[in-house]
Short mmCIF file of C-alpha atoms in Angstrom, two decimals:
data_model
loop_
_atom_site.label_atom_id
_atom_site.label_comp_id
_atom_site.label_asym_id
_atom_site.label_seq_id
_atom_site.Cartn_x
_atom_site.Cartn_y
_atom_site.Cartn_z
CA MET A 1 -7.61 5.17 2.81
CA SER A 2 -7.58 7.73 2.27
CA LEU A 3 -9.23 7.06 5.50
CA ASP A 4 -11.28 4.30 4.27
CA ASP A 5 -8.49 2.52 2.33
CA LEU A 6 -6.11 1.90 5.04
CA ALA A 7 -5.63 -1.77 5.91
CA PRO A 8 -4.08 -3.29 9.18
CA LEU A 9 -0.37 -3.09 8.89
CA SER A 10 1.60 -6.37 9.02
CA GLU A 11 4.19 -7.23 11.64
CA ALA A 12 7.74 -6.22 11.20
CA ALA A 13 9.72 -8.88 9.35
CA ALA A 14 11.23 -11.63 11.46
CA GLY A 15 14.74 -10.73 12.76
CA VAL A 16 14.19 -6.90 12.20
CA TYR A 17 14.27 -4.81 15.26
CA ALA A 18 11.76 -2.16 15.47
CA PRO A 19 12.64 0.93 17.62
CA GLN A 20 9.69 2.19 19.97
CA ASP A 21 10.07 5.86 19.40
CA ALA A 22 12.06 8.53 17.61
CA GLU A 23 14.89 8.76 20.18
CA ASP A 24 15.98 5.18 19.43
CA VAL A 25 16.45 5.79 15.87
CA ALA A 26 18.07 9.11 16.37
CA THR A 27 20.59 7.66 18.89
CA GLU A 28 21.32 4.57 16.77
CA THR A 29 21.81 6.60 13.76
CA SER A 30 24.09 9.10 15.56
CA ALA A 31 26.10 6.28 16.95
CA MET A 32 26.50 4.51 13.67
CA SER A 33 27.61 7.76 11.81
CA THR A 34 30.06 8.91 14.42
CA LYS A 35 31.63 5.70 15.62
CA PRO A 36 35.07 5.29 14.01
CA LEU A 37 35.66 2.22 11.91
CA ARG A 38 38.25 -0.28 13.45
CA PRO A 39 40.81 -1.82 11.39
CA THR A 40 39.79 -5.40 10.29
CA ARG A 41 43.49 -6.78 10.05
CA GLY A 42 43.83 -10.20 11.73
CA ARG A 43 40.06 -10.58 11.90
CA LYS A 44 38.22 -13.42 10.49
CA SER A 45 36.68 -12.80 7.06
CA ALA A 46 33.22 -11.06 6.99
CA ASP A 47 30.01 -13.23 6.75
CA PRO A 48 28.96 -12.91 2.98
CA ASN A 49 25.45 -13.19 4.19
CA ALA A 50 25.58 -10.48 6.81
CA LEU A 51 23.76 -7.33 6.21
CA ASP A 52 25.69 -4.11 5.73
CA PRO A 53 25.12 -1.17 8.42
CA LEU A 54 23.19 0.94 5.84
CA THR A 55 20.82 -1.85 5.12
CA ILE A 56 20.24 -2.60 8.85
CA GLN A 57 19.81 1.06 9.56
CA ALA A 58 17.15 1.36 6.71
CA ARG A 59 15.25 -1.57 8.03
CA ARG A 60 15.25 -0.15 11.43
CA ILE A 61 13.68 3.16 10.19
CA ALA A 62 11.18 1.31 7.93
CA ALA A 63 10.01 -0.75 10.75
CA LYS A 64 9.60 2.49 12.89
CA ASP A 65 7.49 3.98 10.26
CA ARG A 66 5.21 1.11 10.11
CA ASN A 67 4.79 1.30 13.78
CA ASP A 68 4.07 5.09 13.73
CA GLU A 69 1.49 4.59 10.92
CA GLN A 70 -0.18 1.92 12.74
CA ARG A 71 -0.15 4.07 15.99
CA TYR A 72 -1.47 7.29 14.30
CA SER A 73 -3.73 5.81 11.65
CA PRO A 74 -7.01 7.54 11.06
CA GLU A 75 -9.00 4.61 12.38
CA VAL A 76 -7.14 4.70 15.65
CA SER A 77 -7.45 8.54 15.76
CA LEU A 78 -11.21 8.08 15.25
CA GLN A 79 -11.43 6.02 18.22
CA ARG A 80 -10.30 9.02 20.16
CA TYR A 81 -12.78 11.17 18.44
CA TYR A 82 -15.67 8.92 19.37
CA ALA A 83 -14.75 9.27 23.01
CA THR A 84 -15.53 13.05 22.68
CA TYR A 85 -19.34 11.96 22.59
CA GLU A 86 -21.22 10.80 25.47
CA SER A 87 -21.77 7.12 25.35
CA GLY A 88 -25.20 6.55 23.58
CA SER A 89 -25.73 10.26 22.55
CA HIS A 90 -27.59 10.96 19.39
CA ALA A 91 -24.66 13.15 18.17
CA GLY A 92 -22.26 10.20 18.65
CA GLU A 93 -24.47 7.76 16.90
CA HIS A 94 -25.19 10.10 14.01
CA PHE A 95 -21.48 10.49 13.43
CA ARG A 96 -20.70 6.84 13.54
CA LEU A 97 -23.75 6.30 11.01
CA THR A 98 -22.61 9.03 8.49
CA ARG A 99 -19.00 7.79 8.98
CA ALA A 100 -20.06 4.13 8.11
CA LEU A 101 -21.95 5.51 5.01
CA VAL A 102 -19.04 7.47 3.62
CA THR A 103 -16.64 4.62 4.36
CA ALA A 104 -18.86 1.92 2.81
CA ALA A 105 -19.49 4.00 -0.32
CA ARG A 106 -15.77 4.80 -1.00
CA ARG A 107 -14.81 1.14 -0.34
CA TRP A 108 -17.42 -0.15 -2.61
CA ARG A 109 -16.52 2.34 -5.34
CA LYS A 110 -12.73 1.46 -4.98
CA ILE A 111 -13.33 -2.28 -5.29
CA ALA A 112 -15.96 -2.00 -8.13
CA ASN A 113 -13.59 0.32 -10.13
CA GLU A 114 -10.67 -2.33 -9.65
CA ARG A 115 -13.14 -4.94 -10.92
CA VAL A 116 -14.41 -3.13 -13.94
CA ARG A 117 -10.92 -1.89 -14.92
CA ALA A 118 -10.18 -5.24 -16.13
CA ILE A 119 -12.42 -4.72 -19.22
CA GLY A 120 -11.05 -1.07 -19.54
CA GLN A 121 -13.96 0.73 -17.78
CA SER A 122 -14.66 2.61 -14.64
CA MET A 123 -17.69 3.15 -12.45
CA ALA A 124 -18.05 6.81 -13.68
CA ARG A 125 -18.17 5.56 -17.29
CA TRP A 126 -20.67 2.89 -16.47
CA GLU A 127 -22.97 5.22 -14.52
CA THR A 128 -22.96 7.55 -17.59
CA LEU A 129 -23.73 4.84 -19.96
CA PHE A 130 -26.37 3.51 -17.55
CA LEU A 131 -28.08 6.83 -17.38
CA VAL A 132 -27.92 7.43 -21.22
CA ALA A 133 -29.45 4.09 -21.78
CA PHE A 134 -32.16 3.91 -19.26
CA SER A 135 -33.12 7.49 -18.15
CA GLY A 136 -36.20 7.39 -20.38
CA HIS A 137 -35.61 10.88 -21.61
CA GLU A 138 -32.81 13.04 -23.01
CA LEU A 139 -30.32 14.30 -20.32
CA SER A 140 -28.38 17.33 -20.73
CA VAL A 141 -24.57 17.40 -19.98
CA SER A 142 -25.24 19.20 -16.88
CA GLU A 143 -28.02 16.76 -15.69
CA LEU A 144 -25.69 13.84 -16.31
CA ALA A 145 -22.87 15.58 -14.62
CA ASN A 146 -25.06 16.17 -11.59
CA LEU A 147 -26.34 12.61 -11.46
CA VAL A 148 -22.89 11.01 -11.74
CA GLY A 149 -21.30 13.55 -9.35
CA ILE A 150 -18.62 15.22 -11.56
CA GLU A 151 -18.13 18.63 -13.04
CA GLY A 152 -19.72 19.61 -16.44
CA PRO A 153 -16.36 19.87 -18.41
CA THR A 154 -15.47 16.41 -17.02
CA MET A 155 -18.75 15.09 -18.11
CA VAL A 156 -18.08 16.58 -21.63
CA ARG A 157 -14.77 15.10 -21.87
CA MET A 158 -16.10 11.68 -20.82
CA LEU A 159 -18.88 11.69 -23.42
CA HIS A 160 -16.34 12.52 -25.92
CA LEU A 161 -14.27 9.45 -25.07
CA LEU A 162 -17.32 7.20 -24.94
CA GLU A 163 -18.14 8.61 -28.37
CA GLN A 164 -14.70 7.75 -29.63
CA ASP A 165 -15.07 4.21 -28.29
CA GLY A 166 -18.20 3.78 -30.04
CA LEU A 167 -20.25 3.51 -26.83
CA VAL A 168 -22.50 6.46 -27.61
CA THR A 169 -23.51 8.81 -30.41
CA ARG A 170 -23.73 12.52 -29.95
CA GLU A 171 -25.87 14.73 -32.23
CA GLN A 172 -27.15 18.23 -31.83
CA SER A 173 -30.92 18.50 -31.29
CA LYS A 174 -32.96 19.49 -34.09
CA ILE A 175 -35.14 21.48 -31.76
CA ASP A 176 -32.50 23.14 -29.96
CA ARG A 177 -28.97 23.35 -31.43
CA ARG A 178 -27.48 24.24 -28.09
CA VAL A 179 -28.46 20.64 -26.85
CA THR A 180 -26.51 17.66 -27.77
CA ILE A 181 -28.50 14.39 -27.82
CA ASN A 182 -26.61 11.43 -26.43
CA THR A 183 -27.65 7.75 -27.48
CA ILE A 184 -26.41 4.53 -26.55
CA THR A 185 -24.84 2.23 -29.13
CA PRO A 186 -25.05 -1.57 -29.42
CA ALA A 187 -21.47 -1.76 -28.31
CA GLY A 188 -22.45 0.49 -25.39
CA GLU A 189 -25.31 -1.72 -24.30
CA GLN A 190 -23.03 -4.70 -24.29
CA VAL A 191 -20.41 -2.80 -22.14
CA ILE A 192 -23.36 -2.33 -19.69
CA GLU A 193 -24.07 -6.08 -19.48
CA ASP A 194 -20.42 -6.93 -18.94
CA ILE A 195 -20.24 -4.35 -16.17
CA LYS A 196 -23.62 -5.57 -14.68
CA ALA A 197 -22.22 -9.07 -14.49
CA ILE A 198 -19.10 -7.91 -12.67
CA THR A 199 -20.65 -5.67 -10.29
CA GLY A 200 -23.65 -8.23 -9.72
CA LYS A 201 -21.09 -10.77 -8.58
CA LEU A 202 -19.50 -8.18 -6.17
CA ARG A 203 -22.93 -7.42 -4.70
CA GLU A 204 -23.41 -11.03 -4.04
CA GLU A 205 -19.91 -11.24 -2.40
CA VAL A 206 -20.67 -8.31 -0.10
CA LEU A 207 -24.40 -9.03 0.74
CA GLN A 208 -24.83 -12.79 0.54
CA ASP A 209 -24.56 -13.18 4.46
CA ILE A 210 -26.77 -10.40 5.56
CA ASP A 211 -30.35 -10.91 6.46
CA PRO A 212 -32.88 -9.95 3.91
CA ALA A 213 -34.84 -8.01 6.63
CA ASP A 214 -31.82 -5.99 7.52
CA LEU A 215 -31.19 -5.23 3.93
CA ALA A 216 -34.69 -4.04 3.57
CA VAL A 217 -34.39 -1.63 6.52
CA THR A 218 -31.07 -0.45 5.14
CA GLN A 219 -32.63 0.22 1.70
CA ARG A 220 -35.56 2.18 3.30
CA VAL A 221 -33.33 4.30 5.55
CA LEU A 222 -31.02 5.04 2.68
CA SER A 223 -33.82 6.23 0.54
CA GLN A 224 -34.96 8.45 3.33
CA LEU A 225 -31.52 9.82 3.63
CA ILE A 226 -31.14 10.50 -0.20
CA LEU A 227 -34.54 12.34 -0.24
CA ARG A 228 -33.48 14.45 2.69
CA LEU A 229 -30.07 15.35 1.23
CA ASP A 230 -31.74 16.30 -2.09
CA GLU A 231 -33.98 18.75 -0.23
CA LEU A 232 -31.06 20.45 1.24
CA ARG A 233 -29.07 21.00 -1.88
#
């Protein structure tokens, strides 16, 4: 979750003991490795369904790892970080807001990427196609890279792949041979429509229960933030 991708961890499987700290695992591991094996002559045959000691040990360690991940997860740590701010302070509220913005954007992009991957696309490819198709003017590679949020060489490779897939055409400008003109193709327009249908459904799932008035305020605030951030670049 990365910070934002971590999900609540499930409970340890039934019947598996989960030690509470490292000393438990260290003690049990040491005892298991040093305790001499006793002869089995005269004993009843072993239960065929019983787990061997190594499997039991591995499950105990795995259960402890899950507990540690939950105990020291970023979300838990952030609760401690929030406590460093005075209750109701502007700094604390600002941190919570920017944290929510970053988390929401990352999770949106992750889920959207998973959805459009089903048709062999990605959000970066969709954004590039969208800009080429609807920008209203010819965008340079650097402008496209800046708008999508990737490096220039990465954008060049992406445009090359989009051209190979028949989604855009690329020709040198007759006015300036240093400039490459990117044009959407009918196949590219169809991909845009396919992705719009997928992301439109996702938007409905995410936003359907939110009050329209709240959405309007959110849109207004986000627009102001985007303008302010552009001024700081």
